[in-house]
């Protein structure tokens, strides 16, 4: 929506005889996508809060929830990969040209979309790292839990459709399509984002499901303490 509003008065010198969508109409169309996106962003954490309530209560590092101890034994390679992908995208969004094969093909919309992808990749990586390795009990667990789900979903979904498109352009080499990024670099980044997003989601599900099982098998002892059934 922001790119449509910014481009509404710029015109199109190379439009030829092709019909051009008015700026106000483009803004309305994009507003519909924004509404759907915001609705999903609100609905997902709300659903997860009802599905796994224990993971959305308490604070990070308080010893409750699915996390036990500091989580030092949990491999966090997916968070590292997501952070690397996010930093590369952030570099491109800031105007960096390393890995860009056709700088002239870059557009304002492309900068904005790349920046949003970078934002969610970095947010998701930070959220997962905080949940697993966090020691501070000051941060409510629901915040990194929700951001971790949204970040992993952004990585998997965005690169999930960009990867086959990039592969098609790389293999078919259509004359009417030219992507700004180096196709090999873009393919590697999207593949890494899909794998990292899926693994981040797997770790979040494992934490939440493990807490649900512990909640069902935990019983009060006679002296008031609690014990977990094997």
mmCIF file of C-alpha atoms in Angstrom:
data_model
loop_
_atom_site.group_PDB
_atom_site.id
_atom_site.type_symbol
_atom_site.label_atom_id
_atom_site.label_comp_id
_atom_site.label_asym_id
_atom_site.label_seq_id
_atom_site.Cartn_x
_atom_site.Cartn_y
_atom_site.Cartn_z
ATOM 1 C CA UNK A 1 0.000 0.000 0.000
ATOM 2 C CA UNK A 2 2.841 2.381 0.843
ATOM 3 C CA UNK A 3 4.554 1.779 -2.498
ATOM 4 C CA UNK A 4 1.257 2.346 -4.350
ATOM 5 C CA UNK A 5 0.757 5.670 -2.574
ATOM 6 C CA UNK A 6 4.345 6.765 -3.197
ATOM 7 C CA UNK A 7 4.152 5.869 -6.893
ATOM 8 C CA UNK A 8 0.656 7.269 -7.487
ATOM 9 C CA UNK A 9 1.849 10.585 -8.858
ATOM 10 C CA UNK A 10 4.997 9.449 -10.618
ATOM 11 C CA UNK A 11 3.373 8.383 -13.878
ATOM 12 C CA UNK A 12 4.812 5.843 -16.325
ATOM 13 C CA UNK A 13 6.787 7.142 -19.264
ATOM 14 C CA UNK A 14 7.107 3.692 -20.843
ATOM 15 C CA UNK A 15 3.497 2.666 -20.498
ATOM 16 C CA UNK A 16 2.781 2.765 -24.252
ATOM 17 C CA UNK A 17 -0.718 1.606 -25.079
ATOM 18 C CA UNK A 18 -1.022 -0.584 -21.974
ATOM 19 C CA UNK A 19 -3.706 0.534 -19.498
ATOM 20 C CA UNK A 20 -2.311 1.990 -16.281
ATOM 21 C CA UNK A 21 -4.106 1.509 -12.968
ATOM 22 C CA UNK A 22 -4.840 4.873 -11.262
ATOM 23 C CA UNK A 23 -3.008 5.501 -8.029
ATOM 24 C CA UNK A 24 -6.169 5.578 -5.933
ATOM 25 C CA UNK A 25 -7.304 2.230 -7.342
ATOM 26 C CA UNK A 26 -3.909 0.648 -6.688
ATOM 27 C CA UNK A 27 -4.049 1.986 -3.122
ATOM 28 C CA UNK A 28 -7.482 0.386 -2.573
ATOM 29 C CA UNK A 29 -6.270 -2.964 -3.941
ATOM 30 C CA UNK A 30 -3.185 -2.865 -1.738
ATOM 31 C CA UNK A 31 -5.316 -1.846 1.237
ATOM 32 C CA UNK A 32 -7.238 -5.102 0.811
ATOM 33 C CA UNK A 33 -3.987 -7.083 0.976
ATOM 34 C CA UNK A 34 -2.881 -5.076 4.000
ATOM 35 C CA UNK A 35 -6.171 -5.843 5.762
ATOM 36 C CA UNK A 36 -5.798 -9.550 5.048
ATOM 37 C CA UNK A 37 -2.188 -9.504 6.220
ATOM 38 C CA UNK A 38 -2.988 -7.660 9.434
ATOM 39 C CA UNK A 39 -5.919 -9.977 10.066
ATOM 40 C CA UNK A 40 -3.662 -13.029 9.785
ATOM 41 C CA UNK A 41 -1.007 -11.365 11.950
ATOM 42 C CA UNK A 42 -3.597 -10.867 14.690
ATOM 43 C CA UNK A 43 -5.445 -14.172 14.226
ATOM 44 C CA UNK A 44 -2.363 -16.409 14.356
ATOM 45 C CA UNK A 45 -1.106 -15.382 17.832
ATOM 46 C CA UNK A 46 -4.706 -15.357 19.099
ATOM 47 C CA UNK A 47 -5.216 -18.926 17.929
ATOM 48 C CA UNK A 48 -1.851 -20.067 19.312
ATOM 49 C CA UNK A 49 -2.662 -18.452 22.657
ATOM 50 C CA UNK A 50 -5.779 -20.624 22.881
ATOM 51 C CA UNK A 51 -4.083 -23.740 21.521
ATOM 52 C CA UNK A 52 -1.022 -23.635 23.820
ATOM 53 C CA UNK A 53 -1.902 -21.241 26.659
ATOM 54 C CA UNK A 54 1.062 -22.160 28.887
ATOM 55 C CA UNK A 55 3.554 -20.947 26.290
ATOM 56 C CA UNK A 56 1.900 -17.519 26.281
ATOM 57 C CA UNK A 57 1.919 -17.017 30.031
ATOM 58 C CA UNK A 58 4.715 -16.182 32.419
ATOM 59 C CA UNK A 59 8.007 -14.594 31.506
ATOM 60 C CA UNK A 60 11.109 -15.651 29.620
ATOM 61 C CA UNK A 61 13.523 -17.577 31.811
ATOM 62 C CA UNK A 62 11.138 -18.095 34.733
ATOM 63 C CA UNK A 63 11.475 -21.875 34.532
ATOM 64 C CA UNK A 64 7.881 -22.423 33.403
ATOM 65 C CA UNK A 65 6.508 -23.431 30.025
ATOM 66 C CA UNK A 66 8.186 -25.842 27.669
ATOM 67 C CA UNK A 67 11.637 -24.465 28.294
ATOM 68 C CA UNK A 68 13.710 -26.275 30.862
ATOM 69 C CA UNK A 69 16.859 -24.677 32.116
ATOM 70 C CA UNK A 70 18.693 -22.349 29.764
ATOM 71 C CA UNK A 71 18.063 -24.425 26.648
ATOM 72 C CA UNK A 72 21.809 -24.638 26.039
ATOM 73 C CA UNK A 73 21.427 -28.081 24.455
ATOM 74 C CA UNK A 74 18.976 -26.926 21.782
ATOM 75 C CA UNK A 75 20.669 -26.281 18.402
ATOM 76 C CA UNK A 76 19.722 -22.881 17.060
ATOM 77 C CA UNK A 77 21.241 -23.055 13.596
ATOM 78 C CA UNK A 78 17.933 -21.994 12.035
ATOM 79 C CA UNK A 79 17.964 -18.746 14.019
ATOM 80 C CA UNK A 80 21.527 -18.078 12.851
ATOM 81 C CA UNK A 81 20.614 -18.822 9.212
ATOM 82 C CA UNK A 82 17.530 -16.592 9.454
ATOM 83 C CA UNK A 83 19.656 -13.780 10.893
ATOM 84 C CA UNK A 84 22.198 -14.087 8.060
ATOM 85 C CA UNK A 85 19.433 -14.024 5.432
ATOM 86 C CA UNK A 86 17.838 -11.057 7.168
ATOM 87 C CA UNK A 87 21.117 -9.126 7.264
ATOM 88 C CA UNK A 88 21.693 -9.688 3.534
ATOM 89 C CA UNK A 89 18.166 -8.513 2.733
ATOM 90 C CA UNK A 90 18.621 -5.524 5.030
ATOM 91 C CA UNK A 91 21.828 -4.657 3.182
ATOM 92 C CA UNK A 92 19.967 -4.783 -0.133
ATOM 93 C CA UNK A 93 17.078 -2.747 1.240
ATOM 94 C CA UNK A 94 19.559 -0.098 2.389
ATOM 95 C CA UNK A 95 20.908 0.217 -1.162
ATOM 96 C CA UNK A 96 23.777 -2.274 -1.113
ATOM 97 C CA UNK A 97 24.817 -3.589 -4.522
ATOM 98 C CA UNK A 98 26.902 -6.660 -3.642
ATOM 99 C CA UNK A 99 24.957 -9.619 -5.050
ATOM 100 C CA UNK A 100 22.848 -7.341 -7.280
ATOM 101 C CA UNK A 101 23.300 -8.175 -10.967
ATOM 102 C CA UNK A 102 20.975 -5.527 -12.444
ATOM 103 C CA UNK A 103 20.836 -2.409 -10.242
ATOM 104 C CA UNK A 104 18.724 -0.540 -12.825
ATOM 105 C CA UNK A 105 15.878 -3.033 -12.298
ATOM 106 C CA UNK A 106 15.473 -2.133 -8.624
ATOM 107 C CA UNK A 107 12.249 -0.342 -7.712
ATOM 108 C CA UNK A 108 10.866 1.421 -4.660
ATOM 109 C CA UNK A 109 8.446 -1.438 -4.127
ATOM 110 C CA UNK A 110 11.323 -3.903 -4.269
ATOM 111 C CA UNK A 111 13.239 -1.978 -1.617
ATOM 112 C CA UNK A 112 10.190 -1.946 0.665
ATOM 113 C CA UNK A 113 9.431 -5.647 0.239
ATOM 114 C CA UNK A 114 13.064 -6.602 0.791
ATOM 115 C CA UNK A 115 13.152 -4.460 3.911
ATOM 116 C CA UNK A 116 10.007 -6.097 5.284
ATOM 117 C CA UNK A 117 11.444 -9.540 4.629
ATOM 118 C CA UNK A 118 14.630 -8.544 6.437
ATOM 119 C CA UNK A 119 12.654 -7.187 9.387
ATOM 120 C CA UNK A 120 10.675 -10.398 9.942
ATOM 121 C CA UNK A 121 13.712 -12.629 9.421
ATOM 122 C CA UNK A 122 15.668 -10.751 12.097
ATOM 123 C CA UNK A 123 12.667 -10.500 14.443
ATOM 124 C CA UNK A 124 11.934 -14.224 14.135
ATOM 125 C CA UNK A 125 15.564 -15.194 14.724
ATOM 126 C CA UNK A 126 15.815 -12.935 17.772
ATOM 127 C CA UNK A 127 12.524 -14.210 19.184
ATOM 128 C CA UNK A 128 13.517 -17.877 18.897
ATOM 129 C CA UNK A 129 16.927 -17.206 20.432
ATOM 130 C CA UNK A 130 15.285 -15.312 23.290
ATOM 131 C CA UNK A 131 12.817 -18.122 23.988
ATOM 132 C CA UNK A 132 15.436 -20.865 24.046
ATOM 133 C CA UNK A 133 18.452 -19.093 25.532
ATOM 134 C CA UNK A 134 16.791 -16.215 27.375
ATOM 135 C CA UNK A 135 17.627 -15.928 31.057
ATOM 136 C CA UNK A 136 15.845 -12.700 31.921
ATOM 137 C CA UNK A 137 12.421 -13.148 33.532
ATOM 138 C CA UNK A 138 11.356 -9.590 32.749
ATOM 139 C CA UNK A 139 10.097 -10.143 29.199
ATOM 140 C CA UNK A 140 6.582 -11.651 28.850
ATOM 141 C CA UNK A 141 6.888 -14.967 27.009
ATOM 142 C CA UNK A 142 3.894 -14.211 24.794
ATOM 143 C CA UNK A 143 5.833 -11.480 22.946
ATOM 144 C CA UNK A 144 8.754 -13.555 21.582
ATOM 145 C CA UNK A 145 6.408 -16.528 21.098
ATOM 146 C CA UNK A 146 4.080 -14.548 18.821
ATOM 147 C CA UNK A 147 6.940 -12.816 16.993
ATOM 148 C CA UNK A 148 8.725 -16.126 16.531
ATOM 149 C CA UNK A 149 5.665 -17.653 14.855
ATOM 150 C CA UNK A 150 5.175 -14.636 12.603
ATOM 151 C CA UNK A 151 8.865 -14.490 11.692
ATOM 152 C CA UNK A 152 9.081 -18.183 10.833
ATOM 153 C CA UNK A 153 5.898 -17.910 8.778
ATOM 154 C CA UNK A 154 7.229 -14.919 6.871
ATOM 155 C CA UNK A 155 10.486 -16.702 6.043
ATOM 156 C CA UNK A 156 8.777 -19.890 4.888
ATOM 157 C CA UNK A 157 5.846 -18.328 3.019
ATOM 158 C CA UNK A 158 7.639 -15.433 1.306
ATOM 159 C CA UNK A 159 10.613 -17.450 0.088
ATOM 160 C CA UNK A 160 8.357 -20.452 -0.500
ATOM 161 C CA UNK A 161 6.848 -18.753 -3.545
ATOM 162 C CA UNK A 162 9.886 -16.661 -4.479
ATOM 163 C CA UNK A 163 12.129 -19.738 -4.744
ATOM 164 C CA UNK A 164 10.286 -21.477 -7.630
ATOM 165 C CA UNK A 165 9.880 -18.155 -9.445
ATOM 166 C CA UNK A 166 13.604 -17.460 -9.141
ATOM 167 C CA UNK A 167 14.442 -20.977 -10.284
ATOM 168 C CA UNK A 168 12.138 -20.603 -13.283
ATOM 169 C CA UNK A 169 13.732 -17.311 -14.300
ATOM 170 C CA UNK A 170 17.182 -18.813 -13.824
ATOM 171 C CA UNK A 171 16.483 -21.912 -15.921
ATOM 172 C CA UNK A 172 14.086 -20.574 -18.553
ATOM 173 C CA UNK A 173 15.740 -17.147 -18.879
ATOM 174 C CA UNK A 174 12.628 -15.365 -20.235
ATOM 175 C CA UNK A 175 13.532 -12.225 -22.129
ATOM 176 C CA UNK A 176 10.695 -10.179 -20.619
ATOM 177 C CA UNK A 177 11.717 -10.856 -16.987
ATOM 178 C CA UNK A 178 14.858 -9.525 -15.353
ATOM 179 C CA UNK A 179 15.361 -9.777 -11.625
ATOM 180 C CA UNK A 180 17.694 -7.299 -9.923
ATOM 181 C CA UNK A 181 19.465 -9.901 -7.765
ATOM 182 C CA UNK A 182 22.069 -12.355 -8.913
ATOM 183 C CA UNK A 183 19.930 -15.444 -9.506
ATOM 184 C CA UNK A 184 22.329 -17.870 -7.836
ATOM 185 C CA UNK A 185 22.575 -15.680 -4.724
ATOM 186 C CA UNK A 186 18.808 -15.115 -4.619
ATOM 187 C CA UNK A 187 18.129 -18.846 -4.992
ATOM 188 C CA UNK A 188 20.516 -19.703 -2.158
ATOM 189 C CA UNK A 189 18.950 -17.090 0.114
ATOM 190 C CA UNK A 190 15.372 -18.192 -0.569
ATOM 191 C CA UNK A 191 16.273 -21.852 -0.065
ATOM 192 C CA UNK A 192 17.988 -21.011 3.220
ATOM 193 C CA UNK A 193 14.968 -18.954 4.308
ATOM 194 C CA UNK A 194 12.514 -21.789 3.571
ATOM 195 C CA UNK A 195 14.597 -24.342 5.487
ATOM 196 C CA UNK A 196 15.226 -21.957 8.400
ATOM 197 C CA UNK A 197 11.574 -20.930 8.625
ATOM 198 C CA UNK A 198 10.417 -24.558 8.663
ATOM 199 C CA UNK A 199 12.908 -25.509 11.376
ATOM 200 C CA UNK A 200 12.014 -22.484 13.488
ATOM 201 C CA UNK A 201 8.359 -23.497 13.263
ATOM 202 C CA UNK A 202 9.273 -27.076 14.199
ATOM 203 C CA UNK A 203 11.121 -25.884 17.295
ATOM 204 C CA UNK A 204 8.232 -23.658 18.363
ATOM 205 C CA UNK A 205 5.725 -26.502 17.916
ATOM 206 C CA UNK A 206 7.989 -28.889 19.847
ATOM 207 C CA UNK A 207 8.232 -26.438 22.742
ATOM 208 C CA UNK A 208 4.492 -25.828 22.857
ATOM 209 C CA UNK A 209 3.520 -29.491 22.413
ATOM 210 C CA UNK A 210 6.029 -30.585 25.040
ATOM 211 C CA UNK A 211 4.533 -28.156 27.519
ATOM 212 C CA UNK A 212 1.034 -29.427 26.717
ATOM 213 C CA UNK A 213 2.104 -33.017 27.440
ATOM 214 C CA UNK A 214 3.763 -31.965 30.687
ATOM 215 C CA UNK A 215 0.613 -30.111 31.680
ATOM 216 C CA UNK A 216 -1.513 -33.242 31.189
ATOM 217 C CA UNK A 217 0.866 -35.586 33.017
ATOM 218 C CA UNK A 218 1.614 -33.359 35.991
ATOM 219 C CA UNK A 219 -0.259 -34.258 39.184
ATOM 220 C CA UNK A 220 -0.261 -32.682 42.657
ATOM 221 C CA UNK A 221 1.557 -34.595 45.417
ATOM 222 C CA UNK A 222 0.175 -34.999 48.908
ATOM 223 C CA UNK A 223 2.593 -32.437 50.322
ATOM 224 C CA UNK A 224 1.575 -29.851 47.725
ATOM 225 C CA UNK A 225 4.529 -30.371 45.371
ATOM 226 C CA UNK A 226 4.078 -31.631 41.828
ATOM 227 C CA UNK A 227 5.417 -34.706 40.075
ATOM 228 C CA UNK A 228 5.338 -35.665 36.394
ATOM 229 C CA UNK A 229 4.155 -39.063 35.313
ATOM 230 C CA UNK A 230 6.715 -40.941 33.137
#
